[in-house]
Short mmCIF file of C-alpha atoms in Angstrom, two decimals:
data_model
loop_
_atom_site.label_atom_id
_atom_site.label_comp_id
_atom_site.label_asym_id
_atom_site.label_seq_id
_atom_site.Cartn_x
_atom_site.Cartn_y
_atom_site.Cartn_z
CA MET A 1 40.35 -11.01 3.54
CA ASP A 2 41.66 -10.47 -0.07
CA VAL A 3 41.98 -6.58 -0.27
CA ASP A 4 42.14 -6.53 -3.94
CA LEU A 5 38.83 -8.81 -4.37
CA PHE A 6 37.27 -6.63 -1.81
CA VAL A 7 37.97 -3.36 -3.66
CA ALA A 8 37.10 -4.78 -6.88
CA ALA A 9 33.68 -6.11 -5.44
CA HIS A 10 32.64 -2.66 -4.14
CA ARG A 11 34.67 -0.17 -6.35
CA ALA A 12 31.53 0.65 -8.35
CA GLU A 13 29.44 1.44 -5.11
CA TRP A 14 32.14 3.76 -3.95
CA ALA A 15 32.49 5.47 -7.30
CA ARG A 16 28.62 6.09 -7.35
CA LEU A 17 28.83 7.39 -3.96
CA ASP A 18 31.70 9.87 -4.66
CA HIS A 19 29.57 10.88 -7.88
CA LEU A 20 26.38 11.68 -5.79
CA LEU A 21 28.58 13.78 -3.21
CA ALA A 22 30.07 15.76 -5.98
CA ALA A 23 26.52 16.72 -7.52
CA ARG A 24 25.11 20.02 -6.63
CA ARG A 25 21.45 18.90 -6.60
CA LEU A 26 20.08 15.39 -6.08
CA THR A 27 16.56 13.96 -6.77
CA GLY A 28 14.47 12.45 -4.16
CA PRO A 29 15.79 8.90 -5.38
CA GLU A 30 19.03 9.98 -5.64
CA ALA A 31 19.25 11.41 -2.02
CA ASP A 32 17.77 8.01 -0.95
CA GLU A 33 20.46 6.08 -2.76
CA LEU A 34 23.27 8.27 -1.36
CA VAL A 35 22.05 7.44 2.07
CA ARG A 36 21.84 3.71 1.27
CA LEU A 37 25.48 3.83 -0.21
CA TYR A 38 26.71 5.67 2.77
CA GLN A 39 25.42 3.08 5.19
CA ARG A 40 27.29 0.31 3.00
CA ALA A 41 30.46 2.24 2.85
CA ALA A 42 30.49 2.63 6.46
CA THR A 43 29.93 -1.10 6.86
CA HIS A 44 32.90 -1.58 4.37
CA LEU A 45 35.10 0.74 6.46
CA SER A 46 34.35 -1.20 9.46
CA VAL A 47 35.14 -4.53 7.77
CA VAL A 48 38.36 -3.13 6.33
CA ARG A 49 39.48 -1.86 9.83
CA SER A 50 38.76 -5.27 11.39
CA SER A 51 40.00 -7.67 8.69
CA ALA A 52 42.43 -5.75 6.37
CA PRO A 53 43.92 -2.64 7.81
CA ASP A 54 45.26 -1.43 4.49
CA PRO A 55 46.62 2.13 5.29
CA ALA A 56 45.90 3.43 1.72
CA LEU A 57 42.45 2.00 1.39
CA LEU A 58 41.50 3.05 5.03
CA SER A 59 42.62 6.77 4.46
CA TRP A 60 40.57 6.89 1.18
CA LEU A 61 37.44 5.12 2.43
CA SER A 62 37.67 6.98 5.78
CA SER A 63 37.51 10.42 3.66
CA LEU A 64 34.59 9.09 1.65
CA VAL A 65 32.47 8.00 4.46
CA THR A 66 33.29 11.29 6.56
CA ARG A 67 32.13 13.29 3.29
CA ALA A 68 28.94 11.19 3.06
CA ARG A 69 28.29 11.42 6.77
CA SER A 70 28.46 15.15 6.54
CA ALA A 71 26.16 15.28 3.45
CA VAL A 72 23.80 12.95 5.18
CA THR A 73 23.58 14.64 8.75
CA GLY A 74 24.39 18.12 7.80
CA SER A 75 21.13 19.04 6.32
CA HIS A 76 17.63 18.71 7.32
CA THR A 77 14.83 17.75 5.09
CA PRO A 78 11.63 19.84 5.64
CA ALA A 79 8.53 17.84 6.81
CA TRP A 80 6.65 19.40 3.87
CA ARG A 81 9.12 17.90 1.36
CA GLU A 82 9.05 14.45 3.08
CA ILE A 83 5.13 14.41 2.73
CA GLY A 84 5.53 15.58 -0.96
CA LEU A 85 7.86 12.69 -1.73
CA PHE A 86 5.78 10.37 0.19
CA PHE A 87 2.67 11.00 -2.07
CA ALA A 88 4.46 11.75 -5.36
CA GLN A 89 6.76 8.76 -5.25
CA ARG A 90 6.87 6.27 -1.98
CA PHE A 91 3.08 5.49 -1.67
CA PRO A 92 2.14 4.91 -5.26
CA ALA A 93 5.47 3.16 -5.87
CA ALA A 94 4.51 0.65 -2.96
CA VAL A 95 1.11 0.15 -4.31
CA TYR A 96 2.47 -0.34 -7.78
CA ARG A 97 5.06 -2.85 -6.73
CA THR A 98 2.32 -4.88 -4.71
CA ALA A 99 -0.06 -5.01 -7.90
CA ARG A 100 0.69 -8.56 -8.63
CA TRP A 101 -0.68 -9.39 -5.06
CA TRP A 102 -3.87 -7.05 -4.88
CA VAL A 103 -5.11 -7.36 -8.62
CA PRO A 104 -5.57 -11.06 -8.36
CA THR A 105 -6.92 -10.52 -5.00
CA ALA A 106 -9.65 -8.26 -6.32
CA LEU A 107 -10.40 -10.38 -9.18
CA VAL A 108 -10.97 -13.41 -7.18
CA THR A 109 -12.95 -11.78 -4.49
CA ILE A 110 -15.30 -10.11 -7.08
CA VAL A 111 -15.91 -13.39 -8.98
CA VAL A 112 -16.78 -15.07 -5.43
CA SER A 113 -18.97 -12.24 -4.40
CA GLY A 114 -20.80 -12.52 -7.87
CA LEU A 115 -21.18 -16.13 -7.73
CA LEU A 116 -22.75 -15.92 -4.22
CA GLY A 117 -24.87 -12.82 -5.20
CA VAL A 118 -26.47 -14.92 -8.09
CA TRP A 119 -26.83 -17.92 -5.86
CA ILE A 120 -28.77 -15.78 -3.27
CA ALA A 121 -30.96 -14.07 -5.92
CA THR A 122 -32.05 -17.22 -7.50
CA ASP A 123 -32.62 -19.42 -4.59
CA PRO A 124 -35.62 -18.56 -2.41
CA GLN A 125 -34.48 -21.01 0.29
CA VAL A 126 -31.15 -19.31 0.63
CA GLN A 127 -33.17 -15.99 1.02
CA ALA A 128 -35.30 -17.37 3.74
CA SER A 129 -32.29 -18.58 5.60
CA ILE A 130 -30.75 -15.03 5.58
CA ALA A 131 -33.58 -13.27 7.24
CA ALA A 132 -37.37 -13.48 7.55
CA PRO A 133 -39.46 -12.17 4.57
CA ASP A 134 -40.55 -9.13 6.40
CA ALA A 135 -37.03 -8.20 7.31
CA VAL A 136 -35.91 -8.71 3.59
CA ARG A 137 -38.73 -6.64 2.52
CA ALA A 138 -37.79 -3.93 5.07
CA LEU A 139 -34.34 -3.94 3.81
CA THR A 140 -35.11 -3.96 -0.20
CA GLU A 141 -38.37 -1.97 -0.59
CA PRO A 142 -38.25 1.53 -1.86
CA GLY A 143 -37.14 3.71 1.00
CA GLY A 144 -35.98 0.63 2.91
CA ARG A 145 -33.12 0.21 5.06
CA PHE A 146 -30.75 -0.30 2.37
CA GLU A 147 -31.56 3.04 0.94
CA THR A 148 -31.94 5.03 4.20
CA TYR A 149 -28.66 3.79 5.72
CA TYR A 150 -26.53 6.31 3.70
CA SER A 151 -28.64 9.20 5.06
CA SER A 152 -29.22 7.70 8.59
CA ASN A 153 -26.72 10.17 10.27
CA PRO A 154 -25.59 13.69 9.79
CA ALA A 155 -23.10 13.51 6.63
CA GLY A 156 -19.98 14.78 8.69
CA SER A 157 -20.39 12.09 11.51
CA PHE A 158 -21.37 9.37 8.90
CA ALA A 159 -18.32 10.13 6.97
CA ALA A 160 -16.30 9.80 10.10
CA GLN A 161 -17.93 6.60 11.04
CA VAL A 162 -17.40 5.04 7.76
CA TRP A 163 -13.84 6.06 7.47
CA THR A 164 -13.00 4.75 10.88
CA ASN A 165 -14.56 1.51 9.95
CA ASN A 166 -13.03 1.00 6.68
CA ALA A 167 -9.46 2.18 7.99
CA TRP A 168 -9.75 -0.54 10.68
CA VAL A 169 -10.68 -3.16 8.10
CA ALA A 170 -7.73 -2.16 5.91
CA ALA A 171 -5.22 -2.03 8.83
CA THR A 172 -6.47 -5.54 9.97
CA CYS A 173 -5.60 -6.73 6.34
CA LEU A 174 -2.41 -5.18 6.32
CA PHE A 175 -0.74 -5.79 9.66
CA PHE A 176 -2.55 -9.11 10.54
CA GLY A 177 -1.25 -10.56 7.36
CA VAL A 178 1.87 -11.51 9.02
CA LEU A 179 -0.09 -14.33 10.60
CA LEU A 180 0.21 -16.41 7.24
CA GLY A 181 -2.39 -14.10 5.69
CA ILE A 182 -5.22 -16.11 7.41
CA PRO A 183 -6.88 -13.07 8.92
CA VAL A 184 -6.84 -11.48 5.54
CA LEU A 185 -8.56 -14.40 3.77
CA ILE A 186 -11.27 -14.14 6.59
CA ALA A 187 -11.75 -10.41 6.14
CA LEU A 188 -12.06 -10.87 2.38
CA TRP A 189 -14.58 -13.48 2.66
CA GLN A 190 -16.71 -11.53 5.07
CA ASN A 191 -16.44 -8.52 2.77
CA ALA A 192 -17.51 -10.62 -0.29
CA LEU A 193 -20.13 -12.28 1.68
CA ASN A 194 -21.72 -8.94 2.77
CA VAL A 195 -21.72 -7.50 -0.62
CA ALA A 196 -22.97 -10.58 -2.18
CA ILE A 197 -25.99 -10.63 0.57
CA SER A 198 -27.12 -7.17 -0.28
CA ALA A 199 -26.72 -7.58 -4.04
CA GLY A 200 -28.49 -10.83 -4.11
CA LEU A 201 -31.47 -9.65 -1.98
CA MET A 202 -31.88 -6.21 -4.16
CA ALA A 203 -31.66 -8.35 -7.33
CA ALA A 204 -34.38 -10.80 -6.17
CA ALA A 205 -36.65 -7.64 -5.42
CA GLY A 206 -35.91 -6.48 -8.89
CA ARG A 207 -33.86 -3.42 -7.54
CA LEU A 208 -30.41 -4.29 -8.73
CA ASP A 209 -29.96 -1.10 -10.36
CA VAL A 210 -30.62 0.88 -7.19
CA PHE A 211 -27.97 -1.29 -5.42
CA PHE A 212 -25.17 -0.46 -7.97
CA GLY A 213 -26.40 3.17 -8.18
CA LEU A 214 -25.88 3.43 -4.34
CA ILE A 215 -22.68 1.38 -4.06
CA ALA A 216 -20.67 2.51 -7.15
CA PRO A 217 -20.13 6.16 -6.17
CA HIS A 218 -18.01 5.34 -3.27
CA GLY A 219 -17.77 1.60 -3.32
CA LEU A 220 -15.35 1.49 -6.35
CA LEU A 221 -12.50 3.47 -4.59
CA GLU A 222 -13.26 2.03 -1.32
CA LEU A 223 -12.96 -1.69 -2.39
CA THR A 224 -9.90 -0.86 -4.18
CA ALA A 225 -8.29 0.35 -0.97
CA VAL A 226 -9.39 -2.84 0.62
CA PHE A 227 -7.98 -5.12 -1.99
CA VAL A 228 -4.60 -2.99 -1.97
CA ALA A 229 -4.60 -3.58 1.89
CA ALA A 230 -5.46 -7.32 1.51
CA GLY A 231 -2.89 -7.98 -1.42
CA THR A 232 -0.25 -6.21 0.76
CA GLY A 233 -1.18 -8.17 3.81
CA LEU A 234 -1.06 -11.53 1.77
CA ARG A 235 2.49 -10.47 0.57
CA LEU A 236 3.65 -9.81 4.34
CA GLY A 237 2.13 -13.25 5.02
CA TRP A 238 4.07 -14.86 2.38
CA THR A 239 7.37 -13.11 3.29
CA VAL A 240 6.98 -15.23 6.78
CA VAL A 241 7.06 -18.29 4.50
CA GLN A 242 9.49 -17.41 1.90
CA PRO A 243 11.59 -14.29 2.72
CA GLY A 244 14.14 -14.80 -0.07
CA ARG A 245 17.82 -14.23 0.08
CA ARG A 246 17.31 -11.96 3.05
CA SER A 247 16.97 -13.21 6.56
CA ARG A 248 13.30 -13.47 7.81
CA SER A 249 13.64 -10.55 10.13
CA ALA A 250 15.22 -8.30 7.64
CA ALA A 251 12.66 -9.25 5.00
CA LEU A 252 9.72 -8.57 7.46
CA ALA A 253 11.29 -5.48 8.51
CA ARG A 254 11.34 -4.01 4.96
CA GLU A 255 7.89 -5.28 4.02
CA GLY A 256 6.43 -4.11 7.30
CA ARG A 257 7.83 -0.69 6.82
CA SER A 258 6.40 -0.65 3.31
CA ALA A 259 3.04 -1.82 4.74
CA ALA A 260 2.87 1.03 7.21
CA GLY A 261 3.62 3.61 4.43
CA ILE A 262 0.72 1.90 2.46
CA ALA A 263 -1.48 1.91 5.57
CA LEU A 264 -0.79 5.78 5.78
CA GLY A 265 -1.66 6.36 2.22
CA LEU A 266 -4.77 4.17 2.07
CA ALA A 267 -6.15 5.99 5.17
CA CYS A 268 -6.20 9.20 3.05
CA VAL A 269 -7.68 7.10 -0.06
CA LEU A 270 -10.53 5.71 2.31
CA LEU A 271 -11.04 9.32 3.61
CA VAL A 272 -12.07 10.34 0.25
CA SER A 273 -14.25 7.30 -0.30
CA GLY A 274 -16.08 8.15 2.99
CA VAL A 275 -16.70 11.91 2.00
CA ILE A 276 -18.02 10.42 -1.10
CA GLU A 277 -20.24 7.95 0.72
CA ALA A 278 -21.58 10.50 3.08
CA PHE A 279 -22.20 13.61 0.84
CA VAL A 280 -22.46 11.99 -2.84
CA THR A 281 -24.24 8.70 -2.55
CA PRO A 282 -27.22 9.92 -0.60
CA SER A 283 -27.48 13.23 -2.54
CA GLY A 284 -30.17 14.30 -4.89
CA LEU A 285 -27.91 14.14 -7.95
CA PRO A 286 -29.25 11.76 -10.63
CA THR A 287 -27.84 8.12 -10.47
CA TRP A 288 -25.47 8.63 -13.74
CA GLY A 289 -23.97 11.70 -11.98
CA ARG A 290 -23.38 9.92 -8.60
CA VAL A 291 -21.87 6.87 -10.38
CA ALA A 292 -19.82 9.30 -12.86
CA ILE A 293 -17.97 10.89 -9.73
CA GLY A 294 -17.44 7.41 -8.33
CA VAL A 295 -15.77 6.20 -11.62
CA ALA A 296 -13.87 9.46 -11.89
CA ALA A 297 -12.52 8.90 -8.32
CA GLU A 298 -11.50 5.21 -9.29
CA VAL A 299 -9.81 6.10 -12.55
CA LEU A 300 -7.84 8.91 -10.75
CA PHE A 301 -6.57 6.65 -8.36
CA LEU A 302 -5.61 3.73 -10.58
CA GLY A 303 -3.96 6.34 -12.91
CA TYR A 304 -2.11 7.73 -10.06
CA VAL A 305 -0.89 4.20 -9.21
CA PHE A 306 0.01 2.88 -12.73
CA VAL A 307 1.56 6.31 -13.93
CA PHE A 308 3.37 7.80 -11.08
CA GLY A 309 3.90 4.65 -9.15
CA ARG A 310 5.29 2.75 -12.22
CA ARG A 311 7.63 5.77 -13.02
CA ALA A 312 8.73 5.99 -9.35
CA ALA A 313 9.28 2.29 -9.17
CA ARG A 314 11.44 2.21 -12.31
CA ALA A 315 13.47 5.15 -10.85
CA GLY A 316 14.25 2.62 -8.02
CA VAL A 317 11.61 3.82 -5.35
CA THR A 318 10.57 0.92 -3.27
CA GLY A 319 8.13 2.42 -0.87
CA ASP A 320 10.28 1.54 1.96
CA ALA A 321 11.09 4.01 4.75
CA ASP A 322 13.87 6.48 4.03
CA ALA A 323 17.17 4.85 4.85
CA ARG A 324 17.81 7.40 7.44
CA HIS A 325 14.78 6.39 9.45
CA ALA A 326 14.77 2.64 8.64
CA GLY A 327 17.58 1.86 11.07
CA ASP A 328 20.87 -0.17 10.56
CA LEU A 329 21.24 -3.82 9.72
CA LEU A 330 23.89 -6.19 10.25
CA PRO A 331 25.59 -7.03 7.02
CA GLU A 332 24.33 -10.26 5.63
CA ALA A 333 26.02 -13.22 3.53
CA GLY A 334 25.38 -13.18 -0.24
#
């Protein structure tokens, strides 16, 4: 190995690590960067020891790695700070970075569901194939099953039931996306079809305003969470096909850790939508008030992602797990 070329290739990383070690205080992204640079420097030290045991370089690099190891392992980050960093930076950054997947997923699903809804609403034969006329009337009439569904159980248990179901759908989209995204597409189709059937039958009964008045308060945030999960799952499936310059295992490990973080964050988002569905949707508030609450929740979430998430992503936050917990990987070529 040519020592001069090796030093020239990695001098900037070592200098940056030395600079971070000299700093009195580090931001969250800087602390993450320090850990990454420490791991890389430790790998470089191993390479130098085995391939080019230059005494001067070994001595200096050993000292740098020792100082970095002390900085990384010598202090413990409180759990509350990790939680704060997760919700302030890692989760919104991860969702923001996957926006090019979940935003198109949302648009396509909405268009497909809308077209299906129009077809159902305007074709009596399709309506008859879905359910018998008596069953359709029982669903769509004033005080029918579509309206009473949201108050069919005590609010607390209903919220828990809704949250569990939605969290399971989101988790399915996230983690089964590794199967080339096929389970994600199936879940999206079922979701689009269910919404289209309800909307189409309610529209055919002249009660589309009631449909949106009951769906909008919780559905905006709930569907956005499902779209984020689906987009992340599709991205995970694409990583199997095209891992990029990383090995397939390394790429899947990184994207899988990011998906796990998104799953945790979406569980909290779906908890909020479940509470809205249980306590706001069936409440006695006027329709405009209930819809306004749903719109406010949606705007807050999108602002959280596209303001905080963009800021964190530009600062270098990827949404991956902290390097201290991600595990070590063997060096890769390139």
